[in-house]
PDB file of C-alpha atoms and ligand atoms in Angstrom:
ATOM      1  CA  MET A1314      -2.629  25.553 -30.013  1.00 53.00           C
ATOM      2  CA  GLU A1315       0.809  26.840 -30.966  1.00 47.00           C
ATOM      3  CA  HIS A1316       1.667  30.344 -30.462  1.00 54.00           C
ATOM      4  CA  THR A1317       3.904  32.770 -28.545  1.00 60.00           C
ATOM      5  CA  TRP A1318       2.294  33.992 -25.317  1.00 63.00           C
ATOM      6  CA  PRO A1319       2.357  37.872 -25.007  1.00 64.00           C
ATOM      7  CA  CYS A1320       3.643  39.726 -22.201  1.00 64.00           C
ATOM      8  CA  ASN A1321       1.444  42.802 -22.629  1.00 67.00           C
ATOM      9  CA  PRO A1322      -1.614  42.466 -20.355  1.00 64.00           C
ATOM     10  CA  GLU A1323      -4.110  43.670 -23.075  1.00 67.00           C
ATOM     11  CA  LYS A1324      -2.736  41.447 -25.635  1.00 73.00           C
ATOM     12  CA  MET A1325      -2.640  38.503 -23.103  1.00 80.00           C
ATOM     13  CA  GLU A1326      -6.395  39.046 -22.343  1.00 86.00           C
ATOM     14  CA  GLY A1327      -7.086  38.528 -26.209  1.00 88.00           C
ATOM     15  CA  PHE A1328      -5.144  35.445 -26.271  1.00 87.00           C
ATOM     16  CA  ILE A1329      -6.826  34.102 -23.080  1.00 94.00           C
ATOM     17  CA  GLU A1330     -10.217  34.779 -24.717  1.00 94.00           C
ATOM     18  CA  LYS A1331      -9.166  33.155 -27.966  1.00 94.00           C
ATOM     19  CA  ALA A1332      -7.788  29.987 -26.151  1.00 96.00           C
ATOM     20  CA  ALA A1333     -10.968  29.487 -24.050  1.00 97.00           C
ATOM     21  CA  GLN A1334     -13.120  29.893 -27.213  1.00 97.00           C
ATOM     22  CA  THR A1335     -11.026  27.229 -28.914  1.00 97.00           C
ATOM     23  CA  LEU A1336     -11.428  24.931 -26.077  1.00 97.00           C
ATOM     24  CA  LEU A1337     -15.180  25.414 -26.104  1.00 97.00           C
ATOM     25  CA  LYS A1338     -15.424  24.829 -29.672  1.00 97.00           C
ATOM     26  CA  LYS A1339     -13.200  21.703 -29.628  1.00 97.00           C
ATOM     27  CA  PHE A1340     -14.241  19.792 -26.450  1.00 97.00           C
ATOM     28  CA  SER A1341     -17.694  21.142 -25.111  1.00 95.00           C
ATOM     29  CA  GLU A1342     -19.590  18.341 -27.079  1.00 95.00           C
ATOM     30  CA  GLN A1343     -17.913  15.636 -25.205  1.00 95.00           C
ATOM     31  CA  LYS A1344     -19.200  17.100 -21.847  1.00 95.00           C
ATOM     32  CA  PRO A1345     -15.970  16.758 -19.639  1.00 96.00           C
ATOM     33  CA  GLN A1346     -16.938  16.415 -16.017  1.00 96.00           C
ATOM     34  CA  GLY A1347     -14.377  19.305 -15.137  1.00 95.00           C
ATOM     35  CA  ILE A1348     -11.578  21.304 -16.632  1.00 96.00           C
ATOM     36  CA  PHE A1349      -8.011  21.316 -15.178  1.00 95.00           C
ATOM     37  CA  ILE A1350      -5.244  23.301 -16.812  1.00 95.00           C
ATOM     38  CA  GLY A1351      -1.552  23.290 -15.379  1.00 93.00           C
ATOM     39  CA  ARG A1352       1.907  24.169 -16.668  1.00 92.00           C
ATOM     40  CA  LEU A1353       3.990  22.232 -18.945  1.00 91.00           C
ATOM     41  CA  ASP A1354       7.037  22.776 -16.815  1.00 88.00           C
ATOM     42  CA  ALA A1355       5.639  22.296 -13.220  1.00 80.00           C
ATOM     43  CA  SER A1356       9.093  22.959 -11.782  1.00 80.00           C
ATOM     44  CA  SER A1357       9.567  26.339 -13.415  1.00 78.00           C
ATOM     45  CA  PRO A1358      10.145  29.030 -10.589  1.00 77.00           C
ATOM     46  CA  ARG A1359       8.389  31.675 -12.980  1.00 78.00           C
ATOM     47  CA  ARG A1360       4.730  32.617 -12.072  1.00 86.00           C
ATOM     48  CA  TYR A1361       3.845  33.643 -15.633  1.00 88.00           C
ATOM     49  CA  TYR A1362       2.495  30.274 -16.912  1.00 89.00           C
ATOM     50  CA  LYS A1363       1.033  29.435 -13.467  1.00 89.00           C
ATOM     51  CA  SER A1364      -1.240  32.654 -13.508  1.00 90.00           C
ATOM     52  CA  LEU A1365      -1.892  32.141 -17.326  1.00 92.00           C
ATOM     53  CA  ALA A1366      -3.178  28.657 -16.467  1.00 93.00           C
ATOM     54  CA  THR A1367      -5.269  30.056 -13.626  1.00 93.00           C
ATOM     55  CA  ASN A1368      -6.789  32.772 -15.827  1.00 94.00           C
ATOM     56  CA  LEU A1369      -7.477  30.438 -18.729  1.00 96.00           C
ATOM     57  CA  ARG A1370      -9.284  28.084 -16.540  1.00 95.00           C
ATOM     58  CA  GLY A1371     -11.275  30.946 -15.039  1.00 95.00           C
ATOM     59  CA  ARG A1372     -12.265  32.096 -18.332  1.00 95.00           C
ATOM     60  CA  THR A1373     -13.000  28.691 -19.751  1.00 97.00           C
ATOM     61  CA  ILE A1374     -15.226  27.143 -17.053  1.00 95.00           C
ATOM     62  CA  PRO A1375     -18.297  29.736 -17.433  1.00 95.00           C
ATOM     63  CA  LEU A1376     -18.370  29.021 -21.203  1.00 96.00           C
ATOM     64  CA  PHE A1377     -19.024  25.306 -20.542  1.00 94.00           C
ATOM     65  CA  THR A1378     -22.233  23.868 -18.824  1.00 84.00           C
ATOM     66  CA  GLN A1379     -22.429  24.798 -15.125  1.00 80.00           C
ATOM     67  CA  ALA A1380     -21.648  21.291 -14.117  1.00 83.00           C
ATOM     68  CA  VAL A1381     -17.731  21.696 -14.848  1.00 87.00           C
ATOM     69  CA  GLY A1382     -17.506  24.420 -12.286  1.00 83.00           C
ATOM     70  CA  HIS A1383     -18.549  22.296  -9.450  1.00 87.00           C
ATOM     71  CA  LEU A1384     -15.375  20.509  -9.245  1.00 88.00           C
ATOM     72  CA  LYS A1385     -13.077  22.663  -7.139  1.00 81.00           C
ATOM     73  CA  ASP A1386     -10.527  19.980  -6.118  1.00 90.00           C
ATOM     74  CA  VAL A1387      -8.847  17.462  -8.506  1.00 95.00           C
ATOM     75  CA  GLU A1388      -9.882  14.661  -6.017  1.00 95.00           C
ATOM     76  CA  ASP A1389     -13.539  15.733  -6.524  1.00 95.00           C
ATOM     77  CA  GLN A1390     -13.384  14.045  -9.983  1.00 97.00           C
ATOM     78  CA  ASP A1391     -14.988  10.732 -10.753  1.00 97.00           C
ATOM     79  CA  PRO A1392     -12.029   8.598 -11.773  1.00 98.00           C
ATOM     80  CA  LYS A1393     -14.001   6.915 -14.328  1.00 98.00           C
ATOM     81  CA  LYS A1394     -15.611  10.108 -16.062  1.00 97.00           C
ATOM     82  CA  ASP A1395     -13.843  12.032 -18.706  1.00 97.00           C
ATOM     83  CA  SER A1396     -12.190  15.323 -17.795  1.00 97.00           C
ATOM     84  CA  LEU A1397     -10.685  18.210 -19.990  1.00 97.00           C
ATOM     85  CA  PHE A1398      -6.941  18.346 -19.077  1.00 97.00           C
ATOM     86  CA  CYS A1399      -4.758  21.098 -20.537  1.00 97.00           C
ATOM     87  CA  LEU A1400      -1.069  21.918 -20.208  1.00 95.00           C
ATOM     88  CA  LEU A1401       0.332  25.168 -21.369  1.00 93.00           C
ATOM     89  CA  GLY A1402       3.773  26.649 -21.684  1.00 90.00           C
ATOM     90  CA  ARG A1403       6.321  28.335 -23.868  1.00 88.00           C
ATOM     91  CA  GLU A1404       5.735  25.588 -26.669  1.00 90.00           C
ATOM     92  CA  GLY A1405       1.958  26.215 -26.630  1.00 91.00           C
ATOM     93  CA  LEU A1406      -1.298  24.697 -25.331  1.00 94.00           C
ATOM     94  CA  PHE A1407      -1.834  21.132 -25.271  1.00 96.00           C
ATOM     95  CA  CYS A1408      -5.238  19.373 -24.488  1.00 97.00           C
ATOM     96  CA  GLY A1409      -7.031  16.196 -24.235  1.00 96.00           C
ATOM     97  CA  ILE A1410      -9.989  14.510 -22.802  1.00 97.00           C
ATOM     98  CA  GLN A1411      -9.347  11.520 -20.725  1.00 96.00           C
ATOM     99  CA  SER A1412     -10.670  10.009 -17.381  1.00 97.00           C
ATOM    100  CA  PRO A1413      -8.248  10.394 -14.455  1.00 97.00           C
ATOM    101  CA  LEU A1414      -8.102   6.708 -14.138  1.00 97.00           C
ATOM    102  CA  ALA A1415      -7.026   6.233 -17.832  1.00 96.00           C
ATOM    103  CA  ALA A1416      -4.691   9.134 -17.440  1.00 94.00           C
ATOM    104  CA  ASN A1417      -3.176   7.595 -14.267  1.00 94.00           C
ATOM    105  CA  GLY A1418      -3.670  10.770 -12.229  1.00 95.00           C
ATOM    106  CA  PHE A1419      -6.021  13.569 -11.271  1.00 96.00           C
ATOM    107  CA  TYR A1420      -3.810  16.394 -12.264  1.00 94.00           C
ATOM    108  CA  PRO A1421      -2.990  17.667 -15.820  1.00 93.00           C
ATOM    109  CA  GLY A1422       0.567  16.448 -15.699  1.00 82.00           C
ATOM    110  CA  GLY A1423       2.504  16.290 -12.396  1.00 72.00           C
ATOM    111  CA  THR A1424       0.984  15.252  -9.080  1.00 80.00           C
ATOM    112  CA  LYS A1425      -0.057  16.454  -5.749  1.00 85.00           C
ATOM    113  CA  PHE A1426       2.560  18.834  -4.175  1.00 86.00           C
ATOM    114  CA  ILE A1427       3.322  17.380  -0.630  1.00 88.00           C
ATOM    115  CA  SER A1428       5.019  19.725   1.691  1.00 85.00           C
ATOM    116  CA  GLN A1429       7.931  18.111   3.538  1.00 86.00           C
ATOM    117  CA  LYS A1430       8.277  21.076   5.866  1.00 86.00           C
ATOM    118  CA  ALA A1431       4.910  20.357   7.677  1.00 87.00           C
ATOM    119  CA  ALA A1432       4.835  20.542  11.469  1.00 88.00           C
ATOM    120  CA  HIS A1433       4.229  16.784  11.378  1.00 90.00           C
ATOM    121  CA  THR A1434       6.908  15.737   8.875  1.00 91.00           C
ATOM    122  CA  ILE A1435       9.386  13.202  10.470  1.00 91.00           C
ATOM    123  CA  SER A1436      10.987  11.839   7.250  1.00 89.00           C
ATOM    124  CA  ARG A1437      10.993  12.177   3.439  1.00 90.00           C
ATOM    125  CA  ALA A1438       9.111   8.840   3.327  1.00 93.00           C
ATOM    126  CA  GLY A1439       6.070  10.435   4.699  1.00 96.00           C
ATOM    127  CA  ALA A1440       5.584  12.020   1.317  1.00 96.00           C
ATOM    128  CA  LYS A1441       5.325   8.536  -0.368  1.00 97.00           C
ATOM    129  CA  ILE A1442       2.232   7.457   1.589  1.00 98.00           C
ATOM    130  CA  ALA A1443       0.716  10.767   1.411  1.00 97.00           C
ATOM    131  CA  GLU A1444       0.979  10.572  -2.402  1.00 97.00           C
ATOM    132  CA  ALA A1445      -0.010   6.850  -2.352  1.00 98.00           C
ATOM    133  CA  LEU A1446      -3.066   7.712  -0.556  1.00 98.00           C
ATOM    134  CA  HIS A1447      -3.998  10.602  -3.041  1.00 97.00           C
ATOM    135  CA  TYR A1448      -3.235   8.069  -5.920  1.00 97.00           C
ATOM    136  CA  LEU A1449      -5.319   5.218  -4.547  1.00 98.00           C
ATOM    137  CA  LYS A1450      -8.552   7.379  -4.810  1.00 98.00           C
ATOM    138  CA  LEU A1451      -8.351   6.691  -8.594  1.00 97.00           C
ATOM    139  CA  HIS A1452      -8.929   3.104  -7.691  1.00 97.00           C
ATOM    140  CA  ARG A1453     -10.973   2.775  -4.572  1.00 96.00           C
ATOM    141  CA  THR A1454     -12.182   4.719  -1.490  1.00 96.00           C
ATOM    142  CA  LEU A1455      -9.602   4.943   1.383  1.00 97.00           C
ATOM    143  CA  PRO A1456      -9.926   3.187   4.657  1.00 97.00           C
ATOM    144  CA  LYS A1457     -12.010   5.172   6.826  1.00 97.00           C
ATOM    145  CA  ALA A1458     -10.662   7.118   9.801  1.00 97.00           C
ATOM    146  CA  GLY A1459     -10.220   4.843  12.703  1.00 98.00           C
ATOM    147  CA  SER A1460      -8.974   2.015  10.556  1.00 98.00           C
ATOM    148  CA  HIS A1461      -6.247   0.057  11.993  1.00 98.00           C
ATOM    149  CA  TRP A1462      -2.808  -0.195   9.912  1.00 98.00           C
ATOM    150  CA  LEU A1463       0.033  -2.585  10.577  1.00 98.00           C
ATOM    151  CA  GLU A1464       3.240  -0.909   9.510  1.00 98.00           C
ATOM    152  CA  LEU A1465       6.128  -3.093   8.764  1.00 98.00           C
ATOM    153  CA  GLY A1466       9.530  -1.212   8.520  1.00 98.00           C
ATOM    154  CA  ALA A1467       8.150   1.847  10.080  1.00 98.00           C
ATOM    155  CA  CYS A1468      11.270   3.680  11.494  1.00 98.00           C
ATOM    156  CA  PRO A1469      11.928   6.683  11.869  1.00 98.00           C
ATOM    157  CA  GLY A1470       8.189   7.167  11.372  1.00 98.00           C
ATOM    158  CA  GLY A1471       7.702   9.500   8.580  1.00 98.00           C
ATOM    159  CA  MET A1472       4.711   7.287   7.128  1.00 98.00           C
ATOM    160  CA  THR A1473       3.579   6.435  10.581  1.00 98.00           C
ATOM    161  CA  SER A1474       3.164  10.341  11.279  1.00 98.00           C
ATOM    162  CA  GLU A1475       1.034  10.749   8.051  1.00 98.00           C
ATOM    163  CA  LEU A1476      -1.109   7.896   9.051  1.00 98.00           C
ATOM    164  CA  LEU A1477      -1.625   9.242  12.489  1.00 98.00           C
ATOM    165  CA  GLU A1478      -2.506  12.723  10.977  1.00 97.00           C
ATOM    166  CA  ARG A1479      -5.275  11.150   9.192  1.00 97.00           C
ATOM    167  CA  ASN A1480      -6.822   9.610  12.402  1.00 98.00           C
ATOM    168  CA  TYR A1481      -5.836   6.160  11.638  1.00 98.00           C
ATOM    169  CA  GLN A1482      -4.701   3.702  14.254  1.00 98.00           C
ATOM    170  CA  VAL A1483      -1.134   2.315  13.685  1.00 98.00           C
ATOM    171  CA  THR A1484       0.699  -0.761  14.909  1.00 98.00           C
ATOM    172  CA  ALA A1485       4.221  -0.103  13.726  1.00 98.00           C
ATOM    173  CA  VAL A1486       6.955  -2.522  13.645  1.00 98.00           C
ATOM    174  CA  ASP A1487      10.712  -2.056  13.141  1.00 98.00           C
ATOM    175  CA  ARG A1488      14.021  -3.226  14.690  1.00 98.00           C
ATOM    176  CA  ALA A1489      15.251   0.448  14.733  1.00 98.00           C
ATOM    177  CA  PRO A1490      13.804   3.062  17.210  1.00 97.00           C
ATOM    178  CA  LEU A1491      10.838   5.465  16.294  1.00 97.00           C
ATOM    179  CA  ASP A1492      11.411   9.114  16.333  1.00 97.00           C
ATOM    180  CA  VAL A1493      10.979  10.596  19.790  1.00 97.00           C
ATOM    181  CA  ARG A1494       8.362  13.179  18.394  1.00 96.00           C
ATOM    182  CA  LEU A1495       6.008   9.997  18.040  1.00 97.00           C
ATOM    183  CA  LYS A1496       6.301   9.006  21.657  1.00 95.00           C
ATOM    184  CA  ASN A1497       2.887   8.741  23.371  1.00 95.00           C
ATOM    185  CA  ARG A1498       1.051   9.604  20.209  1.00 96.00           C
ATOM    186  CA  LYS A1499      -2.708   8.603  20.418  1.00 97.00           C
ATOM    187  CA  GLY A1500      -3.499   5.559  18.168  1.00 98.00           C
ATOM    188  CA  LEU A1501      -0.060   4.502  18.018  1.00 98.00           C
ATOM    189  CA  HIS A1502       1.448   1.134  19.293  1.00 98.00           C
ATOM    190  CA  PHE A1503       5.112   0.439  18.382  1.00 98.00           C
ATOM    191  CA  SER A1504       6.756  -2.797  18.564  1.00 98.00           C
ATOM    192  CA  LYS A1505      10.522  -2.647  18.431  1.00 98.00           C
ATOM    193  CA  ALA A1506      11.095  -6.267  16.886  1.00 98.00           C
ATOM    194  CA  ASP A1507      12.290  -7.962  13.754  1.00 98.00           C
ATOM    195  CA  VAL A1508       9.149  -8.126  11.529  1.00 98.00           C
ATOM    196  CA  THR A1509       9.920 -11.867  10.668  1.00 98.00           C
ATOM    197  CA  ARG A1510       9.445 -12.548  14.482  1.00 98.00           C
ATOM    198  CA  PHE A1511       6.579 -10.322  14.960  1.00 98.00           C
ATOM    199  CA  ASN A1512       3.264 -12.014  15.780  1.00 98.00           C
ATOM    200  CA  PRO A1513       0.088  -9.811  16.383  1.00 98.00           C
ATOM    201  CA  PRO A1514      -1.600  -9.874  19.664  1.00 96.00           C
ATOM    202  CA  VAL A1515      -4.440 -12.523  20.211  1.00 95.00           C
ATOM    203  CA  LYS A1516      -7.648 -11.419  18.239  1.00 95.00           C
ATOM    204  CA  ALA A1517      -5.935  -8.476  16.537  1.00 97.00           C
ATOM    205  CA  LYS A1518      -7.441  -7.548  13.143  1.00 97.00           C
ATOM    206  CA  TYR A1519      -6.093  -4.996  10.675  1.00 98.00           C
ATOM    207  CA  ASP A1520      -7.625  -3.024   7.850  1.00 98.00           C
ATOM    208  CA  ALA A1521      -4.522  -2.331   6.026  1.00 98.00           C
ATOM    209  CA  ILE A1522      -0.694  -3.261   5.871  1.00 98.00           C
ATOM    210  CA  LEU A1523       1.862  -0.876   4.752  1.00 98.00           C
ATOM    211  CA  CYS A1524       5.395  -2.216   4.133  1.00 98.00           C
ATOM    212  CA  ASP A1525       8.444   0.015   3.456  1.00 98.00           C
ATOM    213  CA  MET A1526      10.826  -2.523   4.682  1.00 98.00           C
ATOM    214  CA  ASN A1527      14.281  -2.194   2.917  1.00 96.00           C
ATOM    215  CA  GLY A1528      15.931  -5.435   1.853  1.00 93.00           C
ATOM    216  CA  GLU A1529      14.866  -8.203  -0.402  1.00 94.00           C
ATOM    217  CA  ALA A1530      11.556  -7.661  -1.898  1.00 95.00           C
ATOM    218  CA  GLU A1531      10.717 -11.342  -1.688  1.00 95.00           C
ATOM    219  CA  ILE A1532      11.339 -11.429   2.048  1.00 96.00           C
ATOM    220  CA  SER A1533       9.300  -8.249   2.744  1.00 98.00           C
ATOM    221  CA  LEU A1534       6.281  -9.399   0.512  1.00 98.00           C
ATOM    222  CA  GLY A1535       6.562 -12.714   2.158  1.00 98.00           C
ATOM    223  CA  GLN A1536       6.045 -11.011   5.551  1.00 98.00           C
ATOM    224  CA  VAL A1537       3.043  -8.951   4.158  1.00 98.00           C
ATOM    225  CA  ILE A1538       1.525 -12.312   2.904  1.00 98.00           C
ATOM    226  CA  ARG A1539       1.984 -14.143   6.319  1.00 98.00           C
ATOM    227  CA  LEU A1540       0.436 -11.221   8.238  1.00 98.00           C
ATOM    228  CA  SER A1541      -2.270 -10.666   5.839  1.00 98.00           C
ATOM    229  CA  GLN A1542      -4.075 -13.492   7.587  1.00 97.00           C
ATOM    230  CA  TYR A1543      -5.004 -10.997  10.266  1.00 97.00           C
ATOM    231  CA  PHE A1544      -6.883  -8.781   7.841  1.00 97.00           C
ATOM    232  CA  ARG A1545     -10.511  -7.902   8.226  1.00 95.00           C
ATOM    233  CA  LYS A1546     -12.710  -8.393   4.984  1.00 91.00           C
ATOM    234  CA  GLY A1547     -11.334  -6.315   2.123  1.00 90.00           C
ATOM    235  CA  GLY A1548      -7.770  -5.548   3.713  1.00 97.00           C
ATOM    236  CA  LEU A1549      -5.650  -3.334   1.657  1.00 98.00           C
ATOM    237  CA  VAL A1550      -1.907  -3.469   1.151  1.00 98.00           C
ATOM    238  CA  VAL A1551       0.529  -0.503   0.240  1.00 98.00           C
ATOM    239  CA  PHE A1552       3.869  -2.135  -0.650  1.00 98.00           C
ATOM    240  CA  THR A1553       7.026  -0.344  -1.758  1.00 98.00           C
ATOM    241  CA  LEU A1554       8.751  -2.761  -4.221  1.00 98.00           C
ATOM    242  CA  LYS A1555      12.552  -1.868  -3.645  1.00 96.00           C
ATOM    243  CA  THR A1556      14.624  -2.167  -6.829  1.00 93.00           C
ATOM    244  CA  PRO A1557      18.263  -1.847  -5.618  1.00 85.00           C
ATOM    245  CA  GLY A1558      20.569  -4.243  -7.440  1.00 87.00           C
ATOM    246  CA  THR A1559      18.364  -4.477 -10.350  1.00 90.00           C
ATOM    247  CA  THR A1560      20.126  -3.426 -13.560  1.00 89.00           C
ATOM    248  CA  GLY A1561      17.699  -2.427 -16.286  1.00 89.00           C
ATOM    249  CA  TYR A1562      14.052  -2.696 -17.058  1.00 91.00           C
ATOM    250  CA  GLN A1563      13.901  -6.455 -17.761  1.00 95.00           C
ATOM    251  CA  GLU A1564      15.029  -7.229 -14.290  1.00 95.00           C
ATOM    252  CA  MET A1565      12.728  -4.867 -12.711  1.00 94.00           C
ATOM    253  CA  ASN A1566       9.831  -6.484 -14.836  1.00 95.00           C
ATOM    254  CA  THR A1567      10.763  -9.858 -13.466  1.00 96.00           C
ATOM    255  CA  LEU A1568      10.908  -8.419  -9.988  1.00 96.00           C
ATOM    256  CA  PHE A1569       7.511  -6.903 -10.286  1.00 97.00           C
ATOM    257  CA  HIS A1570       5.907 -10.168 -11.953  1.00 97.00           C
ATOM    258  CA  THR A1571       7.335 -12.194  -9.456  1.00 97.00           C
ATOM    259  CA  ALA A1572       5.908 -10.205  -6.610  1.00 97.00           C
ATOM    260  CA  ALA A1573       2.378  -9.676  -8.119  1.00 97.00           C
ATOM    261  CA  GLY A1574       2.616 -13.485  -8.866  1.00 97.00           C
ATOM    262  CA  SER A1575       3.210 -14.522  -5.275  1.00 96.00           C
ATOM    263  CA  ALA A1576       0.735 -12.151  -3.967  1.00 97.00           C
ATOM    264  CA  LYS A1577      -2.049 -13.441  -6.245  1.00 97.00           C
ATOM    265  CA  ASN A1578      -1.280 -16.955  -5.285  1.00 96.00           C
ATOM    266  CA  SER A1579      -1.705 -15.831  -1.570  1.00 96.00           C
ATOM    267  CA  GLY A1580      -5.102 -14.224  -2.372  1.00 96.00           C
ATOM    268  CA  LEU A1581      -4.050 -10.665  -2.786  1.00 97.00           C
ATOM    269  CA  LYS A1582      -5.165  -9.053  -5.953  1.00 96.00           C
ATOM    270  CA  LEU A1583      -3.151  -6.326  -7.537  1.00 98.00           C
ATOM    271  CA  LEU A1584      -5.161  -3.218  -7.550  1.00 97.00           C
ATOM    272  CA  ALA A1585      -2.687  -0.703  -9.158  1.00 98.00           C
ATOM    273  CA  SER A1586       1.011  -0.369  -9.425  1.00 97.00           C
ATOM    274  CA  THR A1587       2.836   2.831 -10.200  1.00 96.00           C
ATOM    275  CA  HIS A1588       5.976   4.965  -9.758  1.00 95.00           C
ATOM    276  CA  LEU A1589       5.113   7.865  -7.463  1.00 95.00           C
ATOM    277  CA  THR A1590       6.862  11.231  -7.821  1.00 91.00           C
ATOM    278  CA  TYR A1591       8.147  10.619  -4.335  1.00 92.00           C
ATOM    279  CA  ASN A1592       9.365   7.150  -5.037  1.00 93.00           C
ATOM    280  CA  ARG A1593      13.170   6.843  -5.850  1.00 90.00           C
ATOM    281  CA  HIS A1594      14.536   3.360  -6.565  1.00 92.00           C
ATOM    282  CA  GLU A1595      11.265   1.597  -5.951  1.00 96.00           C
ATOM    283  CA  PHE A1596       7.570   1.349  -7.214  1.00 97.00           C
ATOM    284  CA  THR A1597       4.525   1.331  -5.164  1.00 98.00           C
ATOM    285  CA  LEU A1598       2.073  -1.702  -5.499  1.00 98.00           C
ATOM    286  CA  PHE A1599      -1.495  -1.774  -4.140  1.00 98.00           C
ATOM    287  CA  PHE A1600      -3.137  -5.088  -3.286  1.00 98.00           C
ATOM    288  CA  GLU A1601      -6.512  -5.919  -1.899  1.00 97.00           C
ATOM    289  CA  ARG A1602      -7.886  -9.016  -0.351  1.00 94.00           C
ATOM    290  CA  ASN A1603     -11.201  -9.677  -1.690  1.00 78.00           C
ATOM    291  CA  TYR A1604     -12.592 -11.984   0.977  1.00 79.00           C
TER     292      TYR A1604
HETATM  293  C1  SAM B 643      13.116   2.807   4.174  1.00 94.04           C
HETATM  294  S1  SAM B 643      12.982   2.577   5.863  1.00 94.04           S
HETATM  295  C2  SAM B 643      11.483   2.882   6.388  1.00 94.04           C
HETATM  296  C3  SAM B 643      11.232   4.410   6.337  1.00 94.04           C
HETATM  297  C4  SAM B 643       9.764   4.507   7.062  1.00 94.04           C
HETATM  298  N1  SAM B 643       8.793   4.039   6.147  1.00 94.04           N
HETATM  299  C5  SAM B 643       9.455   5.949   7.430  1.00 94.04           C
HETATM  300  O1  SAM B 643       8.365   6.412   6.987  1.00 94.04           O
HETATM  301  O2  SAM B 643      10.174   6.559   8.114  1.00 94.04           O
HETATM  302  C6  SAM B 643      13.261   1.012   6.134  1.00 94.04           C
HETATM  303  C7  SAM B 643      13.037   0.268   7.428  1.00 94.04           C
HETATM  304  O3  SAM B 643      12.850  -1.195   7.362  1.00 94.04           O
HETATM  305  C8  SAM B 643      13.345  -1.571   8.722  1.00 94.04           C
HETATM  306  N2  SAM B 643      13.443  -3.098   8.465  1.00 94.04           N
HETATM  307  C9  SAM B 643      14.000  -3.685   7.381  1.00 94.04           C
HETATM  308  N3  SAM B 643      13.925  -5.143   7.463  1.00 94.04           N
HETATM  309  C10 SAM B 643      13.493  -5.428   8.845  1.00 94.04           C
HETATM  310  C11 SAM B 643      13.117  -6.380   9.549  1.00 94.04           C
HETATM  311  N4  SAM B 643      13.279  -7.654   9.058  1.00 94.04           N
HETATM  312  N5  SAM B 643      12.531  -6.239  10.720  1.00 94.04           N
HETATM  313  C12 SAM B 643      12.138  -4.912  11.285  1.00 94.04           C
HETATM  314  N6  SAM B 643      12.565  -3.743  10.590  1.00 94.04           N
HETATM  315  C13 SAM B 643      13.062  -3.986   9.365  1.00 94.04           C
HETATM  316  C14 SAM B 643      14.745  -0.944   8.847  1.00 94.04           C
HETATM  317  O4  SAM B 643      15.260  -0.930  10.158  1.00 94.04           O
HETATM  318  C15 SAM B 643      14.268   0.471   8.399  1.00 94.04           C
HETATM  319  O5  SAM B 643      14.024   1.262   9.506  1.00 94.04           O
END
């Protein structure tokens, strides 16, 4: 739908009603599991389109079957079922039906906002694992609370802090020191060591490995592969594939395929790969060991 959105509240009411009826006419037969409406320009400081999106969603949901109103949070969606995603802005209203899995996200455009001013925030990297865990729900359930993560290249501890907040146990390894705010945190064991020389204690078993080590991707992934022998069944890997030094997409593609290939040869199946909003010069790769 293309038109200019009015500022006059009465006229706006009419526009919202018309837009809601159009959505019903065009999409109700496809029976979406939910309806999510966002702004085309998510970074805009103006609240106008945000409140328009909220109003339009509120007006549209009751027109569809009752079921669409049951999804309160984007993460309540079944990743494999179709949803109606809409984006609106100065340019008009753009809509489509797609499953979150096929759309590569739970939100209409954009992603989950992760505050970096939370009381437990230690570093910017924390947002990467918070977003990675949100994204992972497109592909599988998360490790349950109490699961044991082995974290390689953990300092200063932004990601560690996020994992602990979710009631996971963490063994963090880094040659640099951990932020003092994490001292004596329940569920945390810190080993100040070079990852290449780290050997888990006797009988140690992990449910997941998180690796955010800087340096050569091949070396970091080599350590993940070496330490994946300590996995319990179905172990998960969240790996940031660093790309400094690469010049252009062809080199990045080669880097990615080489990493995915060596993981596969070592029994780690690539579950998903993406560039998260909170990633800079890197990608996030997810692997699973299926034995
Ligand atoms: C990008 S920072 C990690 C940030 C961290 N994920 C956080 O949430 O705060 C990379 C870290 O990898 C560590 N690192 C790189 N190679 C390492 C190695 N061979 N052994 C131990 N630590 C290593 C560095 O010391 C550095 O602290």
